[in-house]
Each structure stands twice: as structure tokens, then as C-alpha cells.
């Protein structure tokens, strides 16, 4: 399987692509978010950007901070610690694909991984240069996982954190990752935007995951399950959610922002919300009105807008509990994670 299987140049500086899940070339336009067009596959319902632009026409995805102390990174490390323990993943060889500036590495070292056993890979020369300075004892590789990773049966664990959705052809990256993974090794895919989430349904074209120019694919449990069926050497162990218990305010801020009811305010690259501000009665009512106006009978039809608005008076605790319930529901959560094991083909 090669990249050329999916790409047919349309002669206009962009490239039309077949569905990466089922290889169909039939699609229905879903949203136009200039300069991109988001479509849904007419065969399997996978949502993706089509056509795609040449990398030179899109700004490089640059991270301005290692982001090691952010709530999101803390949640990621807590989640990884749980998965390492659950599946008895030993601290031997680990590869972090799409590492950025290496925001996870300090946390991984804190969990017991020796710096020499942690490998990092990113396609940005700038990111790799910074990561090499920060983690001189680790192996930091500059390369495109869609083309090659360069290892065979080497790693005990491979991480893809907020990674696959950034790739024009995630199937090739997954294929190469499985080649680099040992038999019985664990692949952890973390933070895939869930286009079946309540957040995506209400936000529509305003959903931040769709707005982000570097996102090419928007999976859900069904389309991702179909996506991995082509790989006979992998078994899906579990699906999970992005958030864990105890992050009510973070989730409220995230959902409110991503469905477009509040604007981001950026210091450097991070959004900072004051708990008391984000939980004002006005915002609570506005967000709930949007959510409660959804006709859940038509939930699966994402082309339909909510038709009625309600004025609700609920307590701060009610709204916190409501959002926490959504975030911990693996089908409604804004993001989802997948844990897979490579199995030996007999």
C-alpha cells in the first residue's frame, strides 16, 4: 500500500484523495471552512478533508511551548500511567510519534522510563532541534511516519498522541508503526477528535477540531473500527475518553470554547479560563440552551441544526456534573483514545 493509492492530482495545486478508511472516491460535501472543504464518505461515513493542499501551502504546525505543566498534559500522563499498569508495559523501549517539542517526555521519565529508552520522532526540523537540546540522552528523529520509521520489531510501546488526525494518510503511518512494534507490543492512540461527539454536533463548522487547518481526519468509534480492520496483525483492546474524573472546570471551558459560545484568550499558545468566570450563570444558561435544543432523535444526522432554544436555570454543580458525564461517555466525549496490541500472525 502506497501514498499514491490515495492521491490523484486535480491540477489546481491541491490533491483529491480517496477515503482512507474504505478507499471509495465517492463523497458528499459537509462543510466549507476556507480554504478547506470537509466531506463525508458516501460509502462508510468517514469525515475528512478533500482535496488536501500541498504541505508548502499550509503553515508548519509549530509548538511554542513544551506545555509540560498544562492540565491536558497532566491528563495524558495520568492516562498513560493507567494503561502502562493495566497492560503491564515494561519500561524498555518506547517511541513517541509526533512528539512536537517533547511535552510528554518529562512525565514519561517520571513514570520510570529511562531517557535512553525513550525515542521521539517528529517531521518538523524545528521541533526536533528543540527536543534534542531538551532531551540529550534520548534519541530524537526527524522524519515522516507516513514514509518510514526505520525500525523493525523494536519497540515495546508506541504513542500517537494527537497525531493521526494531522496526517493525510494515517493508514501508512499505522502500518509503519506496527512494523516498528514488537509482537505483543502496545500501541496507544490518544486524543482523536470524535466527530460523533455532542460537541461536534452542536459546533458544526465552528467546532475547533474542524477549524484547525492541520486536521485532515475526523474519526468516531465506528469509522476507526473499520479503519483498523485492514490490519490483521492488530487487535483493539479498548476505547477510552480524553478526560478522567476530577476535571469538571477544564471540560466546561473546553466544550464551551469548542462549540463557539466563548472566545479563546491566548497568552502564549494556551487558553486560560478563570473557574469563576467560565461558570457564570449567563454562560451556563447559554451552553445548556444549545445542548438542550438538540433533537436526539436526529442526533446521527449532523446536517441538522437545533431548532429550539430553551432558557434553563440550573446550579453550577448541575452543569459541572452534566459536562463531566458527557466527557466520560466514550461515545459523546470530544476526543477518544484507542489501545491496540500487535499480535503475531501464524
Coordinates of C-alpha atoms in Angstrom, one line a residue:
X1 CA 0.0 0.0 0.0
X2 CA 1.5 3.4 -1.0
X3 CA 0.6 7.0 -0.7
X4 CA -0.1 7.1 -4.4
X5 CA -3.0 4.8 -4.0
X6 CA -5.0 7.6 -2.3
X7 CA -3.7 10.6 -4.2
X8 CA -4.8 11.8 -7.6
X9 CA -3.7 15.3 -8.5
X10 CA -6.5 17.6 -9.7
X11 CA -4.2 20.1 -11.3
X12 CA -5.2 23.0 -9.1
X13 CA -2.4 23.0 -6.6
X14 CA -4.3 20.6 -4.3
X15 CA -4.8 16.9 -4.3
X16 CA -8.1 14.9 -4.3
X17 CA -8.0 11.9 -2.1
X18 CA -10.0 8.7 -1.7
X19 CA -11.4 7.8 1.6
X20 CA -8.5 6.4 3.8
X21 CA -11.0 4.0 5.5
X22 CA -12.6 2.3 2.6
X23 CA -10.8 3.7 -0.5
X24 CA -14.0 5.0 -2.0
X25 CA -13.9 8.1 -4.2
X26 CA -17.5 9.0 -3.6
X27 CA -18.2 11.7 -1.1
X28 CA -20.7 14.3 0.0
X29 CA -19.6 17.9 0.9
X30 CA -20.2 18.6 4.5
X31 CA -18.6 21.9 5.4
X32 CA -16.6 24.6 3.6
X33 CA -14.2 26.1 6.0
X34 CA -11.9 28.2 3.8
X35 CA -9.5 27.2 2.4
X36 CA -10.6 23.6 3.2
X37 CA -13.6 21.5 2.2
X38 CA -14.6 18.8 4.6
X39 CA -16.5 15.9 3.1
X40 CA -18.1 12.7 4.3
X41 CA -17.5 9.4 2.5
X42 CA -20.7 8.2 0.8
X43 CA -19.7 4.6 1.5
X44 CA -18.5 4.4 5.1
X45 CA -19.4 7.9 6.5
X46 CA -15.8 8.8 7.3
X47 CA -15.2 12.5 7.6
X48 CA -12.1 14.0 6.0
X49 CA -10.6 17.0 4.2
X50 CA -10.8 16.7 0.4
X51 CA -8.9 17.9 -1.5
X52 CA -5.8 18.3 0.6
X53 CA -3.3 21.1 0.0
X54 CA 0.4 20.7 -0.6
X55 CA 2.4 21.0 2.7
X56 CA 4.1 24.1 1.3
X57 CA 0.8 25.8 1.1
X58 CA -0.1 25.2 4.8
X59 CA 1.8 26.8 7.7
X60 CA 4.0 24.4 9.6
X61 CA 2.4 23.2 12.8
X62 CA 4.8 24.7 15.3
X63 CA 4.6 24.4 19.1
X64 CA 5.8 27.4 21.1
X65 CA 5.9 25.7 24.4
X66 CA 6.7 22.2 25.8
X67 CA 3.3 22.5 27.6
X68 CA 4.6 20.1 30.3
X69 CA 2.6 21.6 33.2
X70 CA -0.8 22.1 31.3
X71 CA -3.9 20.3 32.5
X72 CA -4.1 18.5 29.2
X73 CA -0.5 17.1 29.6
X74 CA -1.3 16.1 33.2
X75 CA -4.4 14.2 32.0
X76 CA -2.4 12.5 29.2
X77 CA 0.4 11.3 31.7
X78 CA -2.2 10.1 34.2
X79 CA -4.0 8.2 31.4
X80 CA -0.7 6.7 30.2
X81 CA 0.3 5.6 33.7
X82 CA -3.0 3.7 34.0
X83 CA -2.6 2.0 30.6
X84 CA 1.1 1.1 31.4
X85 CA -0.1 -0.6 34.6
X86 CA -3.2 -2.2 33.2
X87 CA -1.3 -3.9 30.3
X88 CA 2.0 -4.5 32.2
X89 CA 4.0 -2.4 29.8
X90 CA 7.7 -2.6 31.0
X91 CA 10.0 0.5 30.8
X92 CA 12.1 -0.8 27.9
X93 CA 11.8 0.9 24.5
X94 CA 9.1 3.5 23.8
X95 CA 8.6 5.7 20.7
X96 CA 6.6 8.9 20.8
X97 CA 5.4 9.6 17.3
X98 CA 4.6 13.3 16.5
X99 CA 6.4 14.3 19.7
X100 CA 6.4 18.1 19.0
X101 CA 8.8 19.7 21.4
X102 CA 8.5 16.7 23.7
X103 CA 5.8 17.8 26.1
X104 CA 5.2 14.2 27.4
X105 CA 8.8 13.1 27.9
X106 CA 9.3 14.6 31.4
X107 CA 6.2 12.9 32.5
X108 CA 7.3 9.6 31.0
X109 CA 10.6 9.8 32.7
X110 CA 8.8 10.5 35.9
X111 CA 6.8 7.3 35.4
X112 CA 10.1 5.3 35.3
X113 CA 11.1 5.3 31.7
X114 CA 14.9 5.9 31.3
X115 CA 15.7 8.8 29.0
X116 CA 17.8 6.4 26.9
X117 CA 14.8 4.1 26.4
X118 CA 12.6 6.9 25.1
X119 CA 12.7 7.7 21.3
X120 CA 11.0 10.8 19.8
X121 CA 10.0 11.4 16.2
X122 CA 8.6 14.5 14.5
X123 CA 8.5 15.8 10.9
X124 CA 9.4 19.3 12.0
X125 CA 13.1 20.1 11.9
X126 CA 12.5 23.0 14.3
X127 CA 10.7 20.8 16.8
X128 CA 13.3 18.1 16.6
X129 CA 16.1 20.6 17.2
X130 CA 14.5 21.9 20.4
X131 CA 13.6 18.4 21.6
X132 CA 17.2 17.2 21.1
X133 CA 18.5 20.1 23.3
X134 CA 15.9 19.3 26.0
X135 CA 16.4 15.6 26.0
X136 CA 20.1 14.9 25.0
X137 CA 20.0 11.3 26.3
X138 CA 17.0 10.4 24.2
X139 CA 17.1 9.5 20.5
X140 CA 15.2 12.2 18.6
X141 CA 14.4 11.5 14.9
X142 CA 13.3 13.9 12.2
X143 CA 11.1 12.1 9.7
X144 CA 7.6 11.4 8.3
X145 CA 6.0 8.3 9.8
X146 CA 3.9 8.1 6.7
X147 CA 7.0 7.3 4.7
X148 CA 9.1 5.2 7.1
X149 CA 10.0 4.9 10.8
X150 CA 13.2 2.9 10.3
X151 CA 12.8 0.2 13.0
X152 CA 11.6 -3.4 12.8
X153 CA 10.1 -5.3 15.8
X154 CA 12.0 -2.9 18.1
X155 CA 9.6 -1.0 20.4
X156 CA 7.6 -2.3 23.4
X157 CA 5.2 0.6 23.2
X158 CA 4.4 3.3 20.6
X159 CA 2.5 6.5 21.4
X160 CA 0.4 8.5 18.9
X161 CA -0.9 11.4 21.0
X162 CA -2.9 14.0 19.0
X163 CA -1.2 12.6 15.9
X164 CA -3.2 10.6 13.4
X165 CA -5.7 13.4 12.6
X166 CA -2.8 15.5 11.4
X167 CA -1.8 13.1 8.6
X168 CA -3.0 13.0 5.1
X169 CA -2.6 9.2 5.1
X170 CA -2.8 7.8 8.6
X171 CA -3.1 4.3 7.3
X172 CA 0.5 4.3 6.1
X173 CA 1.7 5.7 9.5
X174 CA -0.2 3.0 11.3
X175 CA 1.3 0.3 9.0
X176 CA 4.8 1.6 9.7
X177 CA 4.2 1.9 13.4
X178 CA 3.1 -1.8 13.5
X179 CA 6.3 -2.7 11.7
X180 CA 8.4 -0.9 14.3
X181 CA 6.4 -2.5 17.2
X182 CA 7.4 -5.9 18.7
X183 CA 4.9 -8.7 18.7
X184 CA 2.6 -8.3 21.8
X185 CA 3.7 -4.6 21.9
X186 CA 1.2 -1.9 22.7
X187 CA 0.1 1.0 20.5
X188 CA -1.6 3.8 22.3
X189 CA -3.5 6.3 20.2
X190 CA -4.6 9.3 22.2
X191 CA -6.8 12.3 21.6
X192 CA -8.5 11.5 18.3
X193 CA -11.2 14.2 17.7
X194 CA -14.6 12.4 17.9
X195 CA -17.0 13.7 15.2
X196 CA -19.9 11.8 16.8
X197 CA -19.4 13.9 20.0
X198 CA -22.1 16.2 21.2
X199 CA -19.5 19.0 20.9
X200 CA -19.0 18.3 17.2
X201 CA -22.7 18.0 16.5
X202 CA -23.6 21.3 18.1
X203 CA -20.5 23.1 17.0
X204 CA -20.8 22.0 13.3
X205 CA -18.3 24.1 11.3
X206 CA -17.4 26.1 14.4
X207 CA -16.1 23.0 16.1
X208 CA -12.5 23.8 16.9
X209 CA -11.3 20.4 15.7
X210 CA -12.7 21.2 12.2
X211 CA -11.4 24.7 12.3
X212 CA -7.8 23.6 12.8
X213 CA -6.1 23.7 9.4
X214 CA -3.8 20.9 10.3
X215 CA -6.6 18.4 10.9
X216 CA -7.3 16.1 8.0
X217 CA -9.4 13.3 9.5
X218 CA -12.3 13.1 12.0
X219 CA -13.0 9.6 13.2
X220 CA -15.5 8.1 15.5
X221 CA -15.7 4.6 17.1
X222 CA -17.4 3.1 14.1
X223 CA -15.2 4.6 11.3
X224 CA -12.0 3.9 13.3
X225 CA -13.0 0.3 13.9
X226 CA -13.5 -0.1 10.2
X227 CA -10.2 1.7 9.6
X228 CA -8.1 -0.9 11.5
X229 CA -9.9 -3.9 10.0
X230 CA -7.3 -3.9 7.2
X231 CA -4.6 -4.8 9.8
X232 CA -4.7 -8.5 10.5
X233 CA -1.8 -8.1 13.0
X234 CA -3.5 -5.9 15.5
X235 CA -6.3 -6.3 18.0
X236 CA -8.2 -3.4 19.6
X237 CA -8.0 -3.8 23.4
X238 CA -10.1 -0.8 24.4
X239 CA -11.6 2.6 23.6
X240 CA -11.3 5.4 26.1
X241 CA -12.2 9.0 26.7
X242 CA -9.9 12.0 26.9
X243 CA -10.8 13.2 30.3
X244 CA -10.8 11.5 33.6
X245 CA -12.7 12.2 36.8
X246 CA -11.9 15.5 38.5
X247 CA -11.5 17.9 35.7
X248 CA -15.0 19.5 35.6
X249 CA -14.0 23.1 35.0
X250 CA -11.5 22.2 32.4
X251 CA -14.1 20.3 30.4
X252 CA -16.7 23.0 30.7
X253 CA -14.2 25.5 29.4
X254 CA -13.2 23.2 26.6
X255 CA -16.7 22.4 25.4
X256 CA -17.9 26.0 25.7
X257 CA -14.9 27.1 23.6
X258 CA -15.2 24.4 21.0
X259 CA -18.9 24.9 20.3
X260 CA -18.3 28.6 19.9
X261 CA -20.1 30.1 22.8
X262 CA -17.0 31.7 24.2
X263 CA -13.9 33.0 22.5
X264 CA -10.3 32.0 23.3
X265 CA -8.0 34.3 25.0
X266 CA -4.4 33.4 24.5
X267 CA -1.3 34.4 26.5
X268 CA 1.2 32.4 24.5
X269 CA -0.4 29.4 22.9
X270 CA -2.7 28.4 25.8
X271 CA -6.2 29.3 26.7
X272 CA -6.6 30.4 30.3
X273 CA -10.0 30.4 32.0
X274 CA -10.9 31.5 35.5
X275 CA -13.1 29.0 37.1
X276 CA -15.5 31.6 38.4
X277 CA -15.7 33.4 35.1
X278 CA -16.3 30.3 33.0
X279 CA -19.1 29.2 35.3
X280 CA -21.1 32.4 35.3
X281 CA -24.9 31.9 35.2
X282 CA -25.1 33.5 31.8
X283 CA -22.6 31.1 30.2
X284 CA -24.2 28.1 31.9
X285 CA -27.6 29.0 30.5
X286 CA -26.2 29.7 27.1
X287 CA -24.4 26.4 26.8
X288 CA -27.2 24.4 28.2
X289 CA -29.7 26.1 25.9
X290 CA -27.6 25.0 22.9
X291 CA -27.3 21.4 24.2
X292 CA -30.9 21.0 25.3
X293 CA -32.2 22.2 21.9
X294 CA -30.7 19.2 20.2
X295 CA -33.3 16.7 19.0
X296 CA -31.6 13.5 20.0
X297 CA -33.8 11.5 17.6
X298 CA -31.9 13.3 14.8
X299 CA -28.6 13.2 16.6
X300 CA -26.9 11.0 14.0
X301 CA -27.8 13.4 11.2
X302 CA -25.1 16.0 11.6
X303 CA -26.5 18.2 8.8
X304 CA -29.5 19.2 11.0
X305 CA -29.3 22.3 13.3
X306 CA -31.0 22.6 16.6
X307 CA -34.5 24.0 16.1
X308 CA -35.5 25.4 19.5
X309 CA -33.9 27.4 22.3
X310 CA -34.6 26.9 26.0
X311 CA -33.9 29.1 29.0
X312 CA -32.7 26.9 31.8
X313 CA -31.9 27.7 35.4
X314 CA -29.5 25.1 36.8
X315 CA -27.0 25.3 39.5
X316 CA -23.2 25.4 39.0
X317 CA -23.0 21.9 40.4
X318 CA -25.6 20.6 38.0
X319 CA -23.8 22.0 35.0
X320 CA -20.4 20.6 36.2
X321 CA -21.9 17.2 36.7
X322 CA -23.6 17.3 33.3
X323 CA -20.4 18.1 31.4
X324 CA -18.4 15.6 33.4
X325 CA -21.0 12.9 32.4
X326 CA -20.6 13.8 28.8
X327 CA -16.8 13.9 28.9
X328 CA -16.6 10.4 30.5
X329 CA -19.1 8.9 28.0
X330 CA -16.9 7.2 25.4
X331 CA -19.5 7.9 22.6
X332 CA -20.1 11.6 23.5
X333 CA -16.6 12.5 24.6
X334 CA -15.0 15.2 22.4
X335 CA -11.9 13.0 22.0
X336 CA -11.3 9.3 22.2
X337 CA -8.3 7.0 22.7
X338 CA -7.6 3.6 21.4
X339 CA -5.3 0.9 22.9
X340 CA -4.1 -1.8 20.5
X341 CA -1.8 -4.8 20.7
X342 CA 0.3 -6.2 17.9
X343 CA -0.3 -9.9 17.5
X344 CA 1.9 -12.4 15.7
X345 CA 0.3 -13.8 12.5
X346 CA 0.6 -17.6 12.4

